[in-house]
Structures are given as structure tokens and as C-alpha cells.
Coordinates of C-alpha atoms and ligand atoms in Angstrom, one line a residue:
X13 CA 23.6 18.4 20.0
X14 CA 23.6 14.3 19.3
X15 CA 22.9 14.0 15.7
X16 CA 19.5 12.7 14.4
X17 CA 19.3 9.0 14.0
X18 CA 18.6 7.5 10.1
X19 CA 17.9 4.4 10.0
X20 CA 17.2 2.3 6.7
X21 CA 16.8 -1.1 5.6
X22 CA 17.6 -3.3 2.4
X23 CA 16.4 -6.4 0.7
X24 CA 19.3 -9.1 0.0
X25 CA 17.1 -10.1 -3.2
X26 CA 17.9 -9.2 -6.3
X27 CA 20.7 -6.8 -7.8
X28 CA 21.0 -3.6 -7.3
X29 CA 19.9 -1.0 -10.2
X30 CA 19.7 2.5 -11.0
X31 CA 16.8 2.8 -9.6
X32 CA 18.0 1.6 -6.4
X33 CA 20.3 4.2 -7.1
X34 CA 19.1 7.4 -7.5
X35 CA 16.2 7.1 -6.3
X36 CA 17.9 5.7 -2.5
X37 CA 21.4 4.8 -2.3
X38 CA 22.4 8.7 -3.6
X39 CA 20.2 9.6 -0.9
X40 CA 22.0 7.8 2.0
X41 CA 25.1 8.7 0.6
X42 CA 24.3 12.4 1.2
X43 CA 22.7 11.6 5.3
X44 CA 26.2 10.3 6.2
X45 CA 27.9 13.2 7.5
X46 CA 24.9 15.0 8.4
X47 CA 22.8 12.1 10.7
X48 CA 23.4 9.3 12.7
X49 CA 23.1 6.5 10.3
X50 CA 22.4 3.0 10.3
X51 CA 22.0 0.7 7.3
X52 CA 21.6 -2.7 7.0
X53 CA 20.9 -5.7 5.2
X54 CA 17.4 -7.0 6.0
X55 CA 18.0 -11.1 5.6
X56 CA 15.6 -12.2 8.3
X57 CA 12.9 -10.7 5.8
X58 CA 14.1 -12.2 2.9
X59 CA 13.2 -15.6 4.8
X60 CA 9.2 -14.8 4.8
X61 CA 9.2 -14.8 1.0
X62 CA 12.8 -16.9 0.0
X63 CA 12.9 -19.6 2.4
X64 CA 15.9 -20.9 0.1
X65 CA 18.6 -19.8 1.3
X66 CA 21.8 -21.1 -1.1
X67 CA 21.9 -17.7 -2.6
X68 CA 21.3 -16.0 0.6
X69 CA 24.9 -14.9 1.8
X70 CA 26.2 -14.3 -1.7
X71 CA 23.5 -11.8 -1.9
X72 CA 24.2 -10.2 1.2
X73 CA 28.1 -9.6 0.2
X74 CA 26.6 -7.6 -3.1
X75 CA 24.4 -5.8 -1.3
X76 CA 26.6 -4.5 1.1
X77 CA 29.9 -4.6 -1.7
X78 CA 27.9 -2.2 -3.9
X79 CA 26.5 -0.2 -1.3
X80 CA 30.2 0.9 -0.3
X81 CA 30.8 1.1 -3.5
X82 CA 28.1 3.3 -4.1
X83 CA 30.2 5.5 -1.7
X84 CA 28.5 5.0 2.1
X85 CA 31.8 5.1 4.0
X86 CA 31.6 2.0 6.7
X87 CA 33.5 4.4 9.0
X88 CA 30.6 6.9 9.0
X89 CA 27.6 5.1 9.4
X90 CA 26.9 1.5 11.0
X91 CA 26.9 -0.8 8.0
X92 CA 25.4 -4.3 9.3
X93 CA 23.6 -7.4 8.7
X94 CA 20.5 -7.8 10.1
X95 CA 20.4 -11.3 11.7
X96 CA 24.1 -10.0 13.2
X97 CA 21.5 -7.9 15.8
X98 CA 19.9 -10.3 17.9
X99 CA 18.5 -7.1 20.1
X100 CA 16.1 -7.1 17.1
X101 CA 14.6 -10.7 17.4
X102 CA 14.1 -10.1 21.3
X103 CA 12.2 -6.5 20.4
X104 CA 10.4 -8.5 17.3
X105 CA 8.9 -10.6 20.3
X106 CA 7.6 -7.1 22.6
X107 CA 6.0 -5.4 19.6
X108 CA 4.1 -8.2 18.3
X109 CA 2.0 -8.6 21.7
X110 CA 1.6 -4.6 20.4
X111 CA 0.5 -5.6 16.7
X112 CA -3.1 -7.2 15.8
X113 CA -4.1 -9.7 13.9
X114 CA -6.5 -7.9 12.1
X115 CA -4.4 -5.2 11.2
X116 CA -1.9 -7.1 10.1
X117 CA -4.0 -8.9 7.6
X118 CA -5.2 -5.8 6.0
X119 CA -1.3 -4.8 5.4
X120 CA -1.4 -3.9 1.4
X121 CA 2.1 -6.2 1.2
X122 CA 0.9 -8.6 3.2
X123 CA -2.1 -9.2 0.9
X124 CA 0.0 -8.8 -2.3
X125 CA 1.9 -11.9 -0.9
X126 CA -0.5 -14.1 -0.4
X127 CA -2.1 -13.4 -4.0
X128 CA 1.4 -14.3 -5.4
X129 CA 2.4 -17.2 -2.9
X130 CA -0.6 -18.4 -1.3
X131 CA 1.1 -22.0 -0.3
X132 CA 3.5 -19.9 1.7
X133 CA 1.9 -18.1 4.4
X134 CA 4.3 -18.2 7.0
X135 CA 3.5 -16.3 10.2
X136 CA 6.7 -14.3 9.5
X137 CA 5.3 -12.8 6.4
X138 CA 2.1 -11.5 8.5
X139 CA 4.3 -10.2 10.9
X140 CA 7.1 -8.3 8.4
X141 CA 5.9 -5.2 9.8
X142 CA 6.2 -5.8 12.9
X143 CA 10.1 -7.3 12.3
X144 CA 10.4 -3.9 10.3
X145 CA 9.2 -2.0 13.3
X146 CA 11.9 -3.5 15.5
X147 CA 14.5 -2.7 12.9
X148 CA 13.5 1.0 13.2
X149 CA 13.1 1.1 17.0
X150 CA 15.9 -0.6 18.2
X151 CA 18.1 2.8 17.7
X152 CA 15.2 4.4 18.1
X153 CA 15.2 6.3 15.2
X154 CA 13.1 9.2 14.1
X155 CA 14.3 9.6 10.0
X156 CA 13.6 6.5 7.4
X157 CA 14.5 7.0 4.1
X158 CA 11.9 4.6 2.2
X159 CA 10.0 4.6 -1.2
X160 CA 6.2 5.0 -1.2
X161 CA 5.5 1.5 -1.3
X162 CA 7.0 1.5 2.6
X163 CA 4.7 3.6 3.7
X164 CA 2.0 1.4 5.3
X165 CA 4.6 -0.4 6.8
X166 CA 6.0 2.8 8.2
X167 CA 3.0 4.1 10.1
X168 CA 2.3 0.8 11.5
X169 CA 5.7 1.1 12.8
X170 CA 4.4 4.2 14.7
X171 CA 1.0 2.9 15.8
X172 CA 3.3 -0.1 18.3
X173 CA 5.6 2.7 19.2
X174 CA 2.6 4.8 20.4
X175 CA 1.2 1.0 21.8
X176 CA 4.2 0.4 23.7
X177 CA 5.0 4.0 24.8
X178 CA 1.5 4.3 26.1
X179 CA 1.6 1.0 28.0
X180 CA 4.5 0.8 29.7
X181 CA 5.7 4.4 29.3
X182 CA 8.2 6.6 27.0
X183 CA 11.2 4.8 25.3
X184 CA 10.7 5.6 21.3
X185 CA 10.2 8.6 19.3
X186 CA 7.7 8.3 16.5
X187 CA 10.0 7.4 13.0
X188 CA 8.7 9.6 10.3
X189 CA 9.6 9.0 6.1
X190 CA 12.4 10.7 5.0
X191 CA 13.9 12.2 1.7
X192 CA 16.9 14.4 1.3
X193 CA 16.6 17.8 0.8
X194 CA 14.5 17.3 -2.6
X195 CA 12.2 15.3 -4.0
X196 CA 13.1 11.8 -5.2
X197 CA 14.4 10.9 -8.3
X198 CA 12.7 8.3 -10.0
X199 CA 13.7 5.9 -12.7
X200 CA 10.8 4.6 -15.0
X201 CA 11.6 0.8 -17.1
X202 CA 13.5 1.4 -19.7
X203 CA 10.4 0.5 -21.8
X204 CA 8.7 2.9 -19.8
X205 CA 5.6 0.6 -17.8
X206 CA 6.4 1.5 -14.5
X207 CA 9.4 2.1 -12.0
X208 CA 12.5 0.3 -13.0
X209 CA 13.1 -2.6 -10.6
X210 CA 14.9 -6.1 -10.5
X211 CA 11.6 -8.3 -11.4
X212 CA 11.1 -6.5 -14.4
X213 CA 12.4 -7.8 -18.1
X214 CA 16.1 -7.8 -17.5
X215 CA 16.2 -5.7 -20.8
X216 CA 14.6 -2.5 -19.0
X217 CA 16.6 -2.4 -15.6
X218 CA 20.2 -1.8 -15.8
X219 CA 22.0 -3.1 -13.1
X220 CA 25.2 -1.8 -11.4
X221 CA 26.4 -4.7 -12.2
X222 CA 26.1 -4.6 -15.3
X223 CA 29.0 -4.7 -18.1
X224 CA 29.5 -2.0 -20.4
X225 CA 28.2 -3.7 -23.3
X226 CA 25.1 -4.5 -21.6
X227 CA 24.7 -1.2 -20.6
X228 CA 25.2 0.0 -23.7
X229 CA 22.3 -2.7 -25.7
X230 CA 20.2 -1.5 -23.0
X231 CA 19.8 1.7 -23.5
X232 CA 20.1 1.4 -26.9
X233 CA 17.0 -0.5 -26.6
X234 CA 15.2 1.7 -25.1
X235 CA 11.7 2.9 -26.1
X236 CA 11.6 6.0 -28.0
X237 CA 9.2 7.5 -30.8
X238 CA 8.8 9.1 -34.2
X239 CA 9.6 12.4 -32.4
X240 CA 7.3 15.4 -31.1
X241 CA 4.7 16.8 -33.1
X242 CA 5.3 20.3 -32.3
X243 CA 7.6 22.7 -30.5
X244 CA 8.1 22.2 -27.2
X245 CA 5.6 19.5 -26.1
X246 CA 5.1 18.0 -22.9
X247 CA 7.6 14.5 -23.0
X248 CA 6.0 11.1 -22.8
X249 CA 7.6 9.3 -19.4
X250 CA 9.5 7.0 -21.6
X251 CA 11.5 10.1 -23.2
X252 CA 11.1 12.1 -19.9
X253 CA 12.5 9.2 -18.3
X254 CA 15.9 9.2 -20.4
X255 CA 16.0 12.4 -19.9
X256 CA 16.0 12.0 -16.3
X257 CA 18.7 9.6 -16.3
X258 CA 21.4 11.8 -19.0
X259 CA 20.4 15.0 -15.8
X260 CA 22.6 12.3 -13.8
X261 CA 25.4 11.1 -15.6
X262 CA 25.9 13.5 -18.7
X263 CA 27.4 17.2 -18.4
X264 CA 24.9 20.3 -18.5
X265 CA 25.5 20.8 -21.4
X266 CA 25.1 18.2 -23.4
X267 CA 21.3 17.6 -21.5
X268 CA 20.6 21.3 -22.9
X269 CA 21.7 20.6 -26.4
X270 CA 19.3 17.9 -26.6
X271 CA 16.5 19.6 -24.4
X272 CA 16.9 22.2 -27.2
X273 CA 16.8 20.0 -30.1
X274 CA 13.6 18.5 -28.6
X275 CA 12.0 21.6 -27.9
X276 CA 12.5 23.1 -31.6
X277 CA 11.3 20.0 -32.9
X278 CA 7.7 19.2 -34.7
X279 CA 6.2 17.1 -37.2
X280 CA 8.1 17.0 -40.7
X281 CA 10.9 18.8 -38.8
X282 CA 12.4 16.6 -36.0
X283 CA 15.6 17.7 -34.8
X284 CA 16.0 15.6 -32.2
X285 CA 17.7 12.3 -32.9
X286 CA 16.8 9.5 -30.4
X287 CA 19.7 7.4 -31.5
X288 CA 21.7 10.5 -31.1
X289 CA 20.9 10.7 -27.7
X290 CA 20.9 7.2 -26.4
X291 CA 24.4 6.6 -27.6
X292 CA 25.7 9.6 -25.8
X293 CA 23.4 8.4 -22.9
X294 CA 24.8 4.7 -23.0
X295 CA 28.5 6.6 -23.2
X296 CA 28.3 8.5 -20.4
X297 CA 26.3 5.8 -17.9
X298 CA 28.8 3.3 -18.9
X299 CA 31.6 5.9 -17.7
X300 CA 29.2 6.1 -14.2
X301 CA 28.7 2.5 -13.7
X302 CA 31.7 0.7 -14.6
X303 CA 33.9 2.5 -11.3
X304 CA 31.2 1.3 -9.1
X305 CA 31.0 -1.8 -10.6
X306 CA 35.0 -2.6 -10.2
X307 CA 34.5 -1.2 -6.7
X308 CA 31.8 -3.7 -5.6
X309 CA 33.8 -6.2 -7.7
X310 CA 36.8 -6.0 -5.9
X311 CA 35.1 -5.7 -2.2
X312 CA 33.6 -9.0 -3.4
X313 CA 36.4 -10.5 -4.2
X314 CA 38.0 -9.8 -0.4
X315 CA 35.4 -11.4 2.2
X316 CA 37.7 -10.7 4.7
X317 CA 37.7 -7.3 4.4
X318 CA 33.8 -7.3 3.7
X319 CA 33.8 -9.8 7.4
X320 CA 35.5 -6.8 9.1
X321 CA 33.3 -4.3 8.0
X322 CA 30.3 -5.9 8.8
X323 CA 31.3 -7.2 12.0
X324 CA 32.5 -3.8 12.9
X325 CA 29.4 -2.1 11.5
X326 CA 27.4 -4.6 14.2
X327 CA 29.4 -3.8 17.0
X328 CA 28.1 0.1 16.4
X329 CA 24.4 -1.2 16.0
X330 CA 24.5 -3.6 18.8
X331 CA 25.8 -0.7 21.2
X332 CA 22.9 1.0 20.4
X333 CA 20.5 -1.9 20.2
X334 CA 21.8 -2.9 23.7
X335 CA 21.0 0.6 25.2
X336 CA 17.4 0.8 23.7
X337 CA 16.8 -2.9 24.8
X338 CA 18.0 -2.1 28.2
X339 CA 15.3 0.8 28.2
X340 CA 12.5 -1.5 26.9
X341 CA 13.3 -4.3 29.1
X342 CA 13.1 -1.7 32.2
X343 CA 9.6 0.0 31.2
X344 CA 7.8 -3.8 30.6
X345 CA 9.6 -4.7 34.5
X346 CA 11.7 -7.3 32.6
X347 CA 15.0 -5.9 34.3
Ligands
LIG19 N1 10.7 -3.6 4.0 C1 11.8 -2.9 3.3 C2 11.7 -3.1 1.8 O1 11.1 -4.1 1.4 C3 13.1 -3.3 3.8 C4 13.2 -3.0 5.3 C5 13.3 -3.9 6.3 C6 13.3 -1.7 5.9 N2 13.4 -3.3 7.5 C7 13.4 -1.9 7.3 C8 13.3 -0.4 5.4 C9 13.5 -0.9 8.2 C10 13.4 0.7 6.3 C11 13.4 0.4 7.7 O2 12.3 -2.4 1.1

């Protein structure tokens, strides 16, 4: 049976973090050998909100040099840069004659932008959905590994699927959210206001790029307390949270000696030491970061190689881009 197709897109803005992570990349990293996966860069979206576009390409090597090096293996699953699919511009075109203007002004991003940026809105960022959409159905995909925030987005995807499918007859599958196996891990600020992510205070996010001594002053750093109050209490997020994050780098162990320690503290008897457990924490996510950071370093540092593997991942995606095109263009009578 031909494997499922995955398909998921990221942002070229920004640096990639733990959150990006283990709340995502982890995740992709497990769908290789089990789907058909596609991954890619999403540049022509980054133009709706960064029409600047000095830093563009640089970003685009990192994202894709640290998502290798976050282990997705370009030989299992179509690795690719966005604008190298043209199938998706001509798709973009179909589905917005499927997407109205009404609905795409009540899009809960779409408003978010214009709040933040309202000398900036472009026609592209009132259509991102629909340019999303096209990235999902060009391989026709039916799994999408996105955060909650994607959601909207997501179902509108489905809604111009149904559109098209309806109109000029059966050529997608309806794409549906998609986690692996369990629920998602999810990394809070290191000063514990909300999910760790690159617009934050540099201080809370550590980056996988990050060196070790900034790792290290992060976490450090990181908001803590005078201690529970009395035996095993319920955590506040910010000490749940670097709990969450020693459960991914640090052994068994040493999570249970201080999941101990915390439950057989209380007030005037605090056994647990904070400091204690950030330094083992900074010791053991410098040990996880810093191979993944020489990785992405390296791939970096060889454009060549990072040319080859992107312009092979394309090839993959534009095969299967050409196929679904040749589909759509033969339901609308474009043939
Ligand atoms: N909109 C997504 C984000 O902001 C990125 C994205 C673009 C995407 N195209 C996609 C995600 C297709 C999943 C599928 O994170």
C-alpha cells in the first residue's frame, strides 16, 4: 500500500529553538520512515509579512541546515524550498477563485497582522491561506503536522478542497492535523509567560544555535521560586516547564531524583535545590544542543552540498506537484 502523504511547512524567520524542537521537528523526525513526507521552507510567505529580503536566503540555508541536523534524512523525505515549486503559484491561482473575500478577512492571523502592520496590507497576506492551502494540496496530502495556532488555516485548507472537488470533481483528499503518536510536547518561556518562541526576550528562548555558554546563562536564568509549600504539590508551569525539558535531555534518573526531592519538599523543609537542578539541566542541554549545533554549522558552511539537497529534494516535490497539477488542470478543462 502507497504510504500516507505528510506534508509540513516552515517559516524562514527567525532561529530555530527548542520549542521548534520538541514540540515539531522531533515529530517529523519520527514520520520519516513511516509516511510519505514532504517538508519545506515556506519563503513565498515570508514575503507577506518581510518584504525585505537581504536576510531571506541566509535564513533559508539555517532552516533547512538545522532541520537535517535535527536528523530528517534528505534521502527519506522531499526536503525543498518553497519558491523552487512553481506547481504551487499556478494552484495558488485555482484555489483563490475557491476562497472569499469575506472569509478571508475574518482569518484570526490575518487580523492579528493587520493590528501589528496595518501600513502593510498586501493582498498576499489576505490570501496566506490560500498559498498555505496550495502547499498542502499540491501532493495532495491528507497528514499536517501543525501547532494549534495553524488550525484555522488548516480547515480553510479543507473548505477550497471540498470547493474545488465539488465544482469540478474529485482530485484532493481532505488534509487533517496531525501529531505523532502522543500528545505534543510543549515548551513554556523560560520565564514562564507563554510558549517559548523566537519574538520573545532572547533571554527565555534558547536557540539551537545557541553556544554553550549561552545555554548555560539561560537556563541559569530561569524563573524559579522559594520552593513548594508542602509535599507533593501541583508544579507552577515555570517549574513544570524545566521539568519538561530535563524529561528530554537528562537520564531517568536523574529527572526522578529531583521529582523526589520536589515531592518530599514543604515549607521550612525544602529539599529541592533549584540551582541544583538548573545546572544539571544547563549540563545536560548543552551536551543535546551543541552536536546539532556543529551539524547545522558545518551544513552551512558547504552551500554546495545544501544546493544539492535542496535541488534534489524539488525534483521529488515537483514530480508530485506535476502529477497533482496535471489532475487539476484536467478537472477545470484546462488540459
Ligand atoms: N503557516 C505556517 C506557519 O506559520 C507555515 C506553513 C506554510 C505551513 N505552508 C504550510 C504549515 C503548509 C503546514 C502546511 O507556521
Amino acid at each position: 500500500m502507497a504510504k500516507e502523504v505528510v506534508l509540513s511547512g516552515i517559516r524562514p524567520t527567525g532561529f530555530l529553538h527548542l520549542g521548534n524542537y520538541f514540540g515539531a521537528m522531533r515529530n517529523y523526525v519520527r514520520m520519516q520512515d513511516e509516511y510519505n513526507c514532504y517538508f519545506f521552507v515556506a519563503n513565498w510567505h515570508s514575503l507577506t509579512t518581510h518584504p525585505d529580503t537581504r536576510e531571506l536566503r541566509n535564513s533559508v540555508n539555517r532552516v533547512v541546515a538545522e532541520n537535517i541536523a535535527c536528523g530528517l534524512d534528505p534521502e527519506k523525505v522531499a526536503l525543498y524550498i518553497q519558491s523552487d515549486l512553481p506547481e504551487i503559484a499556478e494552484l495558488y491561482l485555482y484555489l483563490n477563485t475557491m476562497a472569499y473575500k469575506g472569509e478571508l478577512e475574518k482569518t484570526t492571523t490575518f487580523k492579528e497582522k493587520v493590528r501589528l502592520s496595518p501600513d502593510n496590507v498586501n493582498a498576499g497576506l489576505l490570501t496566506y491561506p490560500v498559498l498555505m492551502a496550495a502547499d498542502i494540496l499540491i501532493h495532495r496530502a491528507v497528514k499536517v503536522p501543525v501547532g494549534k495556532d495553524q488550525e484555522q488555516h488548516l480547515e480553510m485548507a479543507r473548505n477550497f478542497a471540498e470547493r474545488f472537488n465539488h465544482r469540478y470533481g474529485d482530485v484532493f483528499p481532505s488534509p487533517q492535523a496531525f501529531n505523532y503518536g502522543t500528545e505534543l510536547v510543549k515548551i513554556l518561556s523560560l520565564d514562564g509567560n507563554g510558549k517559548m518562541s523566537k519574538s520573545e526576550n532572547q533571554m527565555n528562548t534558547i536557540f539551537l544555535a545557541d553556544e554553550d555558554e549561552q545555554i548555560r546563562k539561560k537556563i541559569m536564568k530561569a524563573k524559579t521560586d522559594g520552593g513548594p509549600l508542602a509535599p507533593n504539590s501541583i508544579k507552577p508551569d515555570y517549574i513544570e516547564n524545566l521539568f519538561t525539558l530535563m524529561s528530554q535531555v537528562s537520564t531517568p534518573d536523574t529527572v526522578q531524583k529531583f521529582e523526589d526531592d520536589f515531592n518530599n519538599s514543604s515549607e521550612g523543609n525544602c529539599i529541592i535545590r533549584y540551582g541544583d537542578l538548573k545546572k544539571q539541566l544547563a549540563a545536560d542541554m548543552v551536551e543535546f544542543v551543541a552536536p546539532i549545533r556543529a551539524k547545522a554549522a558545518d551544513l552551512q558552511a558547504n552551500q554546495d552540498l545544501l544546493k544539492k539537497i535542496t535541488r534534489q529534494g524539488a525534483e521529488k516535490a515537483r514530480a508530485s506537484g506535476a502529477e497533482t497539477l496535471r489532475l487539476v488542470r484536467e478537472a477545470i478543462g484546462m488540459n
